[in-house]
Tab-separated table of C-alpha atoms in Angstrom:
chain	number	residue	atom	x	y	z
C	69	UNK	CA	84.433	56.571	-82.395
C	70	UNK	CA	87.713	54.722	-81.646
C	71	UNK	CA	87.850	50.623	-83.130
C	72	UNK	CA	88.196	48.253	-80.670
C	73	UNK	CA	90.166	44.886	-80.939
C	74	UNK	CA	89.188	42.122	-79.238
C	75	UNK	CA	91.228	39.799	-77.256
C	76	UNK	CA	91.786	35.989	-78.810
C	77	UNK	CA	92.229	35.194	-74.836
C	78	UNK	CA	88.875	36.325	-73.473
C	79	UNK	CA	87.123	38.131	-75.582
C	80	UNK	CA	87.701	41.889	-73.946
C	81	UNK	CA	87.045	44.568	-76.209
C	82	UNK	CA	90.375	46.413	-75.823
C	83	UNK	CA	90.627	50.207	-77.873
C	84	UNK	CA	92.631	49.752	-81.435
C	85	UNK	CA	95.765	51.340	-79.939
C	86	UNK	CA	96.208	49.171	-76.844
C	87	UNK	CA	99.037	46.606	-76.987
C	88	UNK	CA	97.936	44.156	-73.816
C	89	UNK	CA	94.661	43.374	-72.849
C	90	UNK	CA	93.029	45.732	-70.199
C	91	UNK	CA	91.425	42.508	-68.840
C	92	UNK	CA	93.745	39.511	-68.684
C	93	UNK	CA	97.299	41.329	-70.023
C	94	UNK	CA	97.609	39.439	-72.947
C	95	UNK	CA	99.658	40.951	-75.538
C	96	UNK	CA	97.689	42.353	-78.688
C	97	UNK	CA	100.303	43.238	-80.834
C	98	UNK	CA	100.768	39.484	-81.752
C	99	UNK	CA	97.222	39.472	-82.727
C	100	UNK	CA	97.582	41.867	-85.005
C	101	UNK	CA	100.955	40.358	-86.364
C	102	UNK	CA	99.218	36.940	-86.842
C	103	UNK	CA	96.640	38.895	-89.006
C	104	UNK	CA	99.409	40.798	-91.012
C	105	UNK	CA	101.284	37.323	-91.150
C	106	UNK	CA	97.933	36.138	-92.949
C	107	UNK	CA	97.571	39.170	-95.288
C	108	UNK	CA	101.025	38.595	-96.630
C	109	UNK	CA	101.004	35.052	-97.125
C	110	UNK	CA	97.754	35.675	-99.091
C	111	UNK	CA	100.000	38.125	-101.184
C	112	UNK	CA	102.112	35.893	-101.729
C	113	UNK	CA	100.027	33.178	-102.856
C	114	UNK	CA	98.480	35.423	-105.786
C	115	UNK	CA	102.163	36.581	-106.588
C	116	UNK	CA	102.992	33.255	-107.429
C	117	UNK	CA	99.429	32.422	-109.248
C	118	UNK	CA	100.156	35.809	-111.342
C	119	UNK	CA	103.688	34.392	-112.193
C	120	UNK	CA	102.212	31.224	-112.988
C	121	UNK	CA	99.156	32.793	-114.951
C	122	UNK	CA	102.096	34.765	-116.980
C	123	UNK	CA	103.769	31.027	-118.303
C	124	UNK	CA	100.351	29.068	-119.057
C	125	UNK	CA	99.042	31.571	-120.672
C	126	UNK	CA	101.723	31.368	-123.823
C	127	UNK	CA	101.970	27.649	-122.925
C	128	UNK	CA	98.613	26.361	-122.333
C	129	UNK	CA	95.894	29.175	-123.168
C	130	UNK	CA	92.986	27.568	-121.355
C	131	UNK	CA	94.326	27.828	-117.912
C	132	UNK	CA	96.037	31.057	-118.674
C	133	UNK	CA	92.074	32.193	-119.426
C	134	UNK	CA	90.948	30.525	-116.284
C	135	UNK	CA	93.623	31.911	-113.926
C	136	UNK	CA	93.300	35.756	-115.967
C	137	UNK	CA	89.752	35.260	-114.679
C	138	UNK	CA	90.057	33.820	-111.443
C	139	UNK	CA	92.489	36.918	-110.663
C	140	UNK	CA	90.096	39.971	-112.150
C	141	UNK	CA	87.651	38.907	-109.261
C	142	UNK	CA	90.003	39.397	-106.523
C	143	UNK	CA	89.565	42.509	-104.450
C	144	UNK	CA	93.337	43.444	-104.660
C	145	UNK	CA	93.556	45.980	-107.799
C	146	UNK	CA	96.900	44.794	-108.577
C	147	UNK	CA	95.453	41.057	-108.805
C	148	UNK	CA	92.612	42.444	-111.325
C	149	UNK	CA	95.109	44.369	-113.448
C	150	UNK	CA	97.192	41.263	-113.605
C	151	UNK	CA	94.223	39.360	-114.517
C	152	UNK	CA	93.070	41.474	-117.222
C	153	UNK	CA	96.664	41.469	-118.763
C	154	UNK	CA	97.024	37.542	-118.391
C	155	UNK	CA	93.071	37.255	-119.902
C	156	UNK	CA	94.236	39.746	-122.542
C	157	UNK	CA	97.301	37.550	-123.683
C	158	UNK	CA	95.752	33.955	-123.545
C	159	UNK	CA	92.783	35.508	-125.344
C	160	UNK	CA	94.707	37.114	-128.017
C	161	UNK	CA	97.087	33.858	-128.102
C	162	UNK	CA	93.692	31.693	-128.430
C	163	UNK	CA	92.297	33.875	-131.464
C	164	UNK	CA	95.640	34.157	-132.877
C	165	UNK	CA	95.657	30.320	-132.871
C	166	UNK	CA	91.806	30.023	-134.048
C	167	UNK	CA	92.279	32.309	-136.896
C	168	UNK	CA	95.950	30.540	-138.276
C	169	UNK	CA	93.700	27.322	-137.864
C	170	UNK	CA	90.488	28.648	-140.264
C	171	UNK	CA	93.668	29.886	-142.742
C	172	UNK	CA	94.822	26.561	-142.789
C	173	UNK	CA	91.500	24.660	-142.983
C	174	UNK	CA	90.713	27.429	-146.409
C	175	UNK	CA	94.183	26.486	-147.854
C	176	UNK	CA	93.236	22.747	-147.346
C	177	UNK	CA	89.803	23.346	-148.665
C	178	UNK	CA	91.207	25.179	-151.682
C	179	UNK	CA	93.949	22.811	-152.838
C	180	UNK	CA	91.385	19.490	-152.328
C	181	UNK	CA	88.941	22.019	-154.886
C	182	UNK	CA	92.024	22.059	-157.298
C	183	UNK	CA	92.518	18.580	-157.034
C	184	UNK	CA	89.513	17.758	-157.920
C	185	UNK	CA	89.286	20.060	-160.805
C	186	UNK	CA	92.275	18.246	-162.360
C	187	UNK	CA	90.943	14.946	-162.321
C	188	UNK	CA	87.879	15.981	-163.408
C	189	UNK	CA	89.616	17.766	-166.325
C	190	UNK	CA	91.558	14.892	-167.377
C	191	UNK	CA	88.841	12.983	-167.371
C	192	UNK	CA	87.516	14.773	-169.562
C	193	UNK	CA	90.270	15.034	-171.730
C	194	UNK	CA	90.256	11.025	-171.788
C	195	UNK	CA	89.138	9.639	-174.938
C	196	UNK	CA	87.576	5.888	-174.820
C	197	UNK	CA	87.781	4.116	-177.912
């Protein structure tokens, strides 16, 4: 069972291997290009998302989530391993960032408890006469 490839001309099914079309002579081999020009401009176009996935997600973690997702549901398995990398680093980045935020809030939290210990305290130590 051979493929066939079908003229963009008039519509001949020509076999795979043919390079003109058996019915009208067009060439196929700039079919084919056309569709290989289309392929790797579509490579392309994820290389640059990927590179761009790579900056936002140290710089702004959201998108770097977003496009780490968008990219693991592409069929290309380098796009998904990509993805999962750029997912991996804005994740870690965002829990990084979410824990060093809960420290914070505690240290907060803690000093405002000491505060308030110490007035209470000297309050208590106050003497009204």
């Amino acid at each position: 069972m051979t493929k066939e490839s079908i003229c963009n001309e008039c519509g001949y099914e020509n076999n795979q291997d043919s390079k003109y079309c058996s019915s009208c002579g067009t060439p196929l081999e700039s079919q084919h290009n056309e569709v290989q020009k289309s392929n790797d401009r579509q490579k392309n176009e994820h290389i640059s998302l990927v590179i761009i996935g790579y900056i936002l997600s140290f710089v702004f973690v959201p998108v770097g989530l977003v496009i780490g997702l968008y990219l693991i549901t592409q069929k290309a398995v380098k796009d998904k391993k990509h993805g999962w990398i750029i997912f991996g680093i804005a994740f870690t980045i965002a829990f990084l960032g979410f824990f060093i935020m809960l420290s914070e809030i505690n240290s907060n939290i803690s000093s405002i408890h000491w505060q308030l210990y110490d007035i209470y305290y000297r309050m208590g130590q106050m003497r009204l006469y």
